[in-house]
Coordinates of C-alpha atoms and ligand atoms in Angstrom, one line a residue:
X1 CA 8.4 -6.8 -12.5
X2 CA 12.2 -7.4 -13.0
X3 CA 13.8 -5.8 -15.5
X4 CA 15.2 -8.4 -18.0
X5 CA 18.8 -8.0 -18.3
X6 CA 20.1 -11.4 -19.5
X7 CA 20.2 -12.2 -23.2
X8 CA 19.1 -8.6 -23.8
X9 CA 23.2 -6.7 -23.9
X10 CA 22.7 -4.6 -26.9
X11 CA 19.2 -3.4 -25.9
X12 CA 20.8 -2.5 -22.2
X13 CA 23.9 -0.7 -23.8
X14 CA 21.3 1.3 -26.2
X15 CA 19.0 1.6 -23.4
X16 CA 21.9 2.8 -21.1
X17 CA 22.6 5.5 -22.9
X18 CA 19.1 6.6 -23.2
X19 CA 19.3 6.5 -19.4
X20 CA 21.9 8.9 -19.4
X21 CA 20.8 11.2 -21.8
X22 CA 17.7 11.5 -19.9
X23 CA 20.0 12.0 -16.5
X24 CA 19.6 15.4 -17.3
X25 CA 16.0 15.5 -17.2
X26 CA 14.5 14.2 -14.0
X27 CA 10.7 14.1 -15.0
X28 CA 11.4 12.5 -17.9
X29 CA 13.5 9.5 -15.7
X30 CA 11.0 9.1 -13.3
X31 CA 8.3 8.5 -16.5
X32 CA 10.7 5.8 -17.6
X33 CA 10.6 3.8 -14.6
X34 CA 7.2 3.9 -13.8
X35 CA 7.1 1.7 -16.8
X36 CA 7.6 -1.4 -15.0
X37 CA 4.6 -1.1 -13.2
X38 CA 1.9 -2.8 -14.1
X39 CA -1.7 -3.5 -12.4
X40 CA -3.6 -7.0 -13.3
X41 CA -6.7 -7.6 -15.3
X42 CA -9.6 -5.7 -14.0
X43 CA -13.4 -5.9 -14.9
X44 CA -13.7 -2.5 -12.7
X45 CA -12.8 1.1 -14.0
X46 CA -11.1 2.9 -11.7
X47 CA -14.1 5.4 -10.9
X48 CA -15.3 2.0 -9.6
X49 CA -12.1 1.3 -7.6
X50 CA -13.4 4.7 -6.0
X51 CA -17.1 4.3 -5.6
X52 CA -16.2 0.5 -4.2
X53 CA -14.0 2.1 -1.8
X54 CA -16.0 4.8 -0.8
X55 CA -19.4 2.4 0.1
X56 CA -16.7 -0.4 2.3
X57 CA -15.0 2.7 3.5
X58 CA -18.0 3.5 5.0
X59 CA -18.8 0.7 6.8
X60 CA -15.2 0.2 8.3
X61 CA -15.5 3.4 10.0
X62 CA -18.4 2.0 11.3
X63 CA -17.2 -1.3 12.5
X64 CA -13.3 0.0 13.2
X65 CA -12.2 1.9 16.4
X66 CA -11.3 5.4 14.3
X67 CA -8.9 7.2 16.5
X68 CA -10.5 11.2 17.1
X69 CA -7.4 13.2 17.0
X70 CA -7.1 16.1 14.4
X71 CA -3.6 16.2 15.1
X72 CA -2.9 12.9 14.7
X73 CA -5.1 12.6 11.8
X74 CA -3.7 15.8 10.0
X75 CA 0.5 14.0 10.0
X76 CA -0.9 11.0 8.4
X77 CA -3.0 12.8 5.9
X78 CA -0.1 15.1 5.0
X79 CA 2.4 12.1 5.0
X80 CA 0.1 9.7 2.7
X81 CA -1.1 12.0 0.1
X82 CA 2.5 13.7 -0.1
X83 CA 3.7 10.2 -0.5
X84 CA 0.8 9.1 -3.1
X85 CA 1.9 12.0 -5.6
X86 CA 5.2 9.4 -5.9
X87 CA 3.1 6.5 -7.2
X88 CA 2.7 5.2 -10.6
X89 CA -0.5 4.4 -12.2
X90 CA -3.2 6.9 -12.5
X91 CA -2.5 8.1 -9.0
X92 CA -4.7 11.3 -9.7
X93 CA -7.9 9.3 -10.0
X94 CA -8.0 8.1 -6.7
X95 CA -9.2 9.8 -3.0
X96 CA -5.8 9.7 -1.2
X97 CA -8.0 9.5 2.4
X98 CA -5.9 7.9 5.3
X99 CA -7.3 7.2 8.8
X100 CA -6.0 6.0 11.8
X101 CA -7.2 3.3 13.7
X102 CA -6.7 2.7 17.6
X103 CA -6.0 -0.9 18.1
X104 CA -3.2 -2.5 19.7
X105 CA -2.3 -4.6 16.4
X106 CA 0.1 -3.7 13.8
X107 CA -1.9 -3.4 10.8
X108 CA -2.1 -1.6 8.0
X109 CA -4.7 -1.7 5.0
X110 CA -5.5 -0.6 2.1
X111 CA -9.3 -0.2 0.3
X112 CA -9.4 0.6 -3.9
X113 CA -9.4 3.7 -4.6
X114 CA -7.0 4.8 -2.1
X115 CA -9.0 4.7 1.3
X116 CA -6.0 3.7 4.1
X117 CA -6.0 2.8 7.3
X118 CA -3.4 2.4 9.8
X119 CA -3.7 1.8 13.0
X120 CA -2.2 3.5 15.7
X121 CA 0.8 0.2 17.3
X122 CA 2.0 0.9 13.8
X123 CA 2.7 4.6 14.4
X124 CA 3.8 3.1 18.1
X125 CA 6.4 0.8 16.6
X126 CA 7.6 2.4 13.7
X127 CA 11.4 3.6 14.6
X128 CA 11.1 6.4 12.5
X129 CA 9.1 8.2 10.0
X130 CA 10.9 6.4 7.1
X131 CA 9.3 3.1 8.3
X132 CA 5.6 5.0 8.6
X133 CA 5.8 6.0 5.1
X134 CA 7.3 2.6 4.1
X135 CA 3.7 1.2 5.3
X136 CA 1.7 3.8 4.0
X137 CA 4.0 3.6 0.5
X138 CA 3.4 -0.2 0.2
X139 CA -0.5 0.5 1.0
X140 CA -0.3 2.9 -1.9
X141 CA 1.1 0.2 -4.2
X142 CA -1.7 -1.9 -3.6
X143 CA -3.7 1.2 -4.5
X144 CA -2.6 2.0 -7.5
X145 CA -1.7 -1.7 -8.7
X146 CA -5.6 -2.0 -8.2
X147 CA -4.9 -5.1 -6.0
X148 CA -8.1 -5.1 -4.5
X149 CA -10.8 -4.8 -7.6
X150 CA -8.5 -7.3 -9.3
X151 CA -9.1 -10.3 -6.9
X152 CA -12.3 -9.0 -6.7
X153 CA -12.3 -9.7 -10.7
X154 CA -11.0 -12.9 -10.2
X155 CA -13.3 -14.0 -7.6
X156 CA -16.5 -12.8 -10.0
X157 CA -14.7 -15.5 -12.9
X158 CA -14.3 -18.1 -10.9
X159 CA -18.1 -18.0 -9.4
X160 CA -19.6 -18.4 -12.7
X161 CA -19.1 -14.9 -13.5
X162 CA -19.7 -15.2 -17.1
X163 CA -23.6 -13.5 -16.7
X164 CA -21.5 -10.9 -15.3
X165 CA -19.1 -10.8 -18.1
X166 CA -22.4 -11.2 -20.7
X167 CA -23.5 -7.8 -18.6
X168 CA -19.9 -6.1 -19.0
X169 CA -20.0 -6.6 -22.8
X170 CA -23.4 -5.6 -23.0
X171 CA -22.5 -1.6 -23.9
X172 CA -20.8 -0.6 -20.7
X173 CA -17.5 0.3 -22.0
X174 CA -15.5 -1.7 -20.8
X175 CA -16.6 -1.3 -17.3
X176 CA -19.0 -3.0 -14.9
X177 CA -23.0 -2.2 -15.3
X178 CA -24.7 -1.1 -12.2
X179 CA -26.0 -4.2 -11.3
X180 CA -23.1 -6.3 -11.4
X181 CA -21.3 -3.1 -9.2
X182 CA -24.3 -3.7 -6.7
X183 CA -23.3 -7.6 -6.5
X184 CA -19.4 -6.6 -5.9
X185 CA -20.3 -4.2 -3.0
X186 CA -22.3 -6.5 -1.6
X187 CA -19.0 -9.0 -1.4
X188 CA -17.6 -7.1 1.5
X189 CA -14.5 -5.9 2.3
X190 CA -13.3 -8.9 4.1
X191 CA -14.1 -11.6 1.5
X192 CA -12.3 -9.5 -1.6
X193 CA -10.8 -6.7 -1.5
X194 CA -8.3 -7.4 1.6
X195 CA -6.7 -10.5 0.4
X196 CA -4.0 -10.2 -1.7
X197 CA -1.5 -12.8 -3.2
X198 CA 2.1 -13.2 -2.7
X199 CA 2.5 -12.2 -5.8
X200 CA 0.8 -8.6 -5.1
X201 CA 2.7 -7.9 -2.2
X202 CA 5.8 -8.4 -4.6
X203 CA 4.1 -5.9 -6.4
X204 CA 3.5 -3.3 -3.4
X205 CA 6.4 -4.3 -1.7
X206 CA 8.6 -2.8 -5.3
X207 CA 6.0 0.1 -5.5
X208 CA 6.3 1.2 -2.2
X209 CA 10.1 1.1 -2.6
X210 CA 10.0 3.2 -5.3
X211 CA 8.1 5.6 -4.0
X212 CA 10.4 5.6 -0.7
X213 CA 13.2 6.4 -3.1
X214 CA 11.3 9.3 -5.0
X215 CA 9.9 10.9 -2.3
X216 CA 13.8 11.1 -0.5
X217 CA 13.2 8.4 2.1
X218 CA 15.3 5.5 2.7
X219 CA 14.3 3.0 0.8
X220 CA 15.6 0.1 3.0
X221 CA 12.9 1.1 5.5
X222 CA 9.8 -0.3 4.3
X223 CA 11.1 -3.8 4.5
X224 CA 13.6 -3.2 7.5
X225 CA 9.8 -2.5 9.5
X226 CA 8.1 -5.8 7.9
X227 CA 11.6 -8.0 9.7
X228 CA 10.9 -5.8 12.9
X229 CA 7.1 -6.4 13.7
X230 CA 7.4 -10.3 12.3
X231 CA 11.0 -10.8 14.7
X232 CA 9.9 -7.9 17.6
X233 CA 5.9 -8.5 18.0
X234 CA 5.2 -11.4 16.3
X235 CA 2.1 -11.4 18.4
X236 CA 1.0 -8.1 17.4
X237 CA 1.3 -8.5 13.7
X238 CA -0.9 -11.7 13.2
X239 CA -3.5 -9.8 11.0
X240 CA -1.3 -7.5 9.2
X241 CA 0.5 -10.9 7.8
X242 CA -2.7 -12.6 7.3
X243 CA -3.8 -9.7 5.1
X244 CA 0.1 -9.1 3.9
X245 CA 1.2 -13.2 3.3
X246 CA 5.0 -12.5 3.1
X247 CA 6.4 -12.7 -0.7
X248 CA 9.1 -14.6 -1.0
X249 CA 12.2 -13.6 -1.1
X250 CA 10.9 -10.2 -0.1
X251 CA 14.3 -8.8 0.9
X252 CA 16.2 -10.2 -1.9
X253 CA 13.8 -8.7 -4.8
X254 CA 13.8 -4.7 -2.6
X255 CA 18.2 -5.1 -2.5
X256 CA 17.7 -5.8 -6.4
X257 CA 15.6 -3.0 -7.3
X258 CA 17.0 -0.3 -4.9
X259 CA 20.1 0.3 -7.1
X260 CA 17.5 0.3 -10.1
X261 CA 16.5 2.8 -8.7
X262 CA 19.2 5.7 -9.0
X263 CA 22.0 6.3 -7.3
X264 CA 22.2 6.2 -3.3
X265 CA 21.8 9.8 -2.0
X266 CA 21.1 11.7 1.4
X267 CA 18.0 10.0 2.4
X268 CA 15.4 11.3 5.0
X269 CA 14.6 9.0 7.8
X270 CA 12.6 10.9 10.9
X271 CA 11.2 14.2 11.6
X272 CA 10.4 16.2 14.3
X273 CA 6.4 15.8 13.6
X274 CA 6.8 11.9 13.3
X275 CA 8.6 11.9 16.7
X276 CA 6.0 14.4 18.2
X277 CA 2.6 12.4 17.1
X278 CA 4.3 9.0 18.1
X279 CA 5.0 10.8 21.5
X280 CA 1.3 11.5 21.4
X281 CA -0.1 8.1 20.5
X282 CA 2.2 7.0 22.9
X283 CA 0.5 9.0 25.9
X284 CA -3.1 8.4 24.8
X285 CA -5.3 6.0 26.9
X286 CA -4.7 2.5 25.7
X287 CA -6.6 1.1 22.9
X288 CA -10.5 0.1 23.5
X289 CA -10.9 -3.8 23.4
X290 CA -11.4 -5.4 20.4
X291 CA -14.9 -6.6 19.6
X292 CA -15.2 -10.8 20.4
X293 CA -15.6 -11.3 16.5
X294 CA -12.9 -8.9 15.8
X295 CA -10.0 -10.8 17.8
X296 CA -9.0 -14.3 15.9
X297 CA -5.8 -13.3 18.2
X298 CA -5.1 -15.8 20.6
X299 CA -3.6 -14.5 23.8
X300 CA -5.0 -11.0 24.0
Ligands
ZN401 ZN1 0.8 -5.5 1.4

């Protein structure tokens, strides 16, 4: 993930000269920075990410209390789609659809293909738009780095996936055949798509920070928010921590990444739209009581 800096002084001088030459061409410079983000191996095609994401999203929409409020929904979709235009790697292949879950727990999650859910409590706990943007940009990092289907691919390989691999090699053009895809859809969201490794978390952090910077937000906002929720609302962020295990050296990694993104600038932190939406959700009736199987958290 990191740029290799030691033992490559000559390369770095050359690279620096190239970068200086490109400073006047921001589009190309963005392209150079994007190159460091590489997804892991994957049995799925990006189109299949969308397909399995859509099927699982239909189930999630039934299982979770989705907040039905056009104003909040429009705001989160506009913010999320704007951020998605700065993501690296195949961003145009994905759907970028955002929903708000009416839950008192601070959480957010992404299904393959760009189906992203943000809990109501996340909007309430964010101190400004940049922090909410940080959460969304992190989730978009999971989407474009294809962590869900990468993880599912690993699971399939581990569980005697040789037969599936055989089918895969049987002329499906390097992606899963219909039958294998059926079995993966049957795995369900909880087993495969939401259990990110610490390595995947680090990568989502790096992409999220990159997206914040490119979109003009304070790139520190994402990890700031993660620190706030873990310190201030530990009971309400248990699900977040379970879906998103804390990567090692999270803060150090992000602090090292930010200077590489470019010069510090006048970063945006907040917007009147965010403040209006936050006030709106704070004054709504309390979220419905979680169904028994959904509340693993002790206490409330
Ligand atoms: Zn994550």
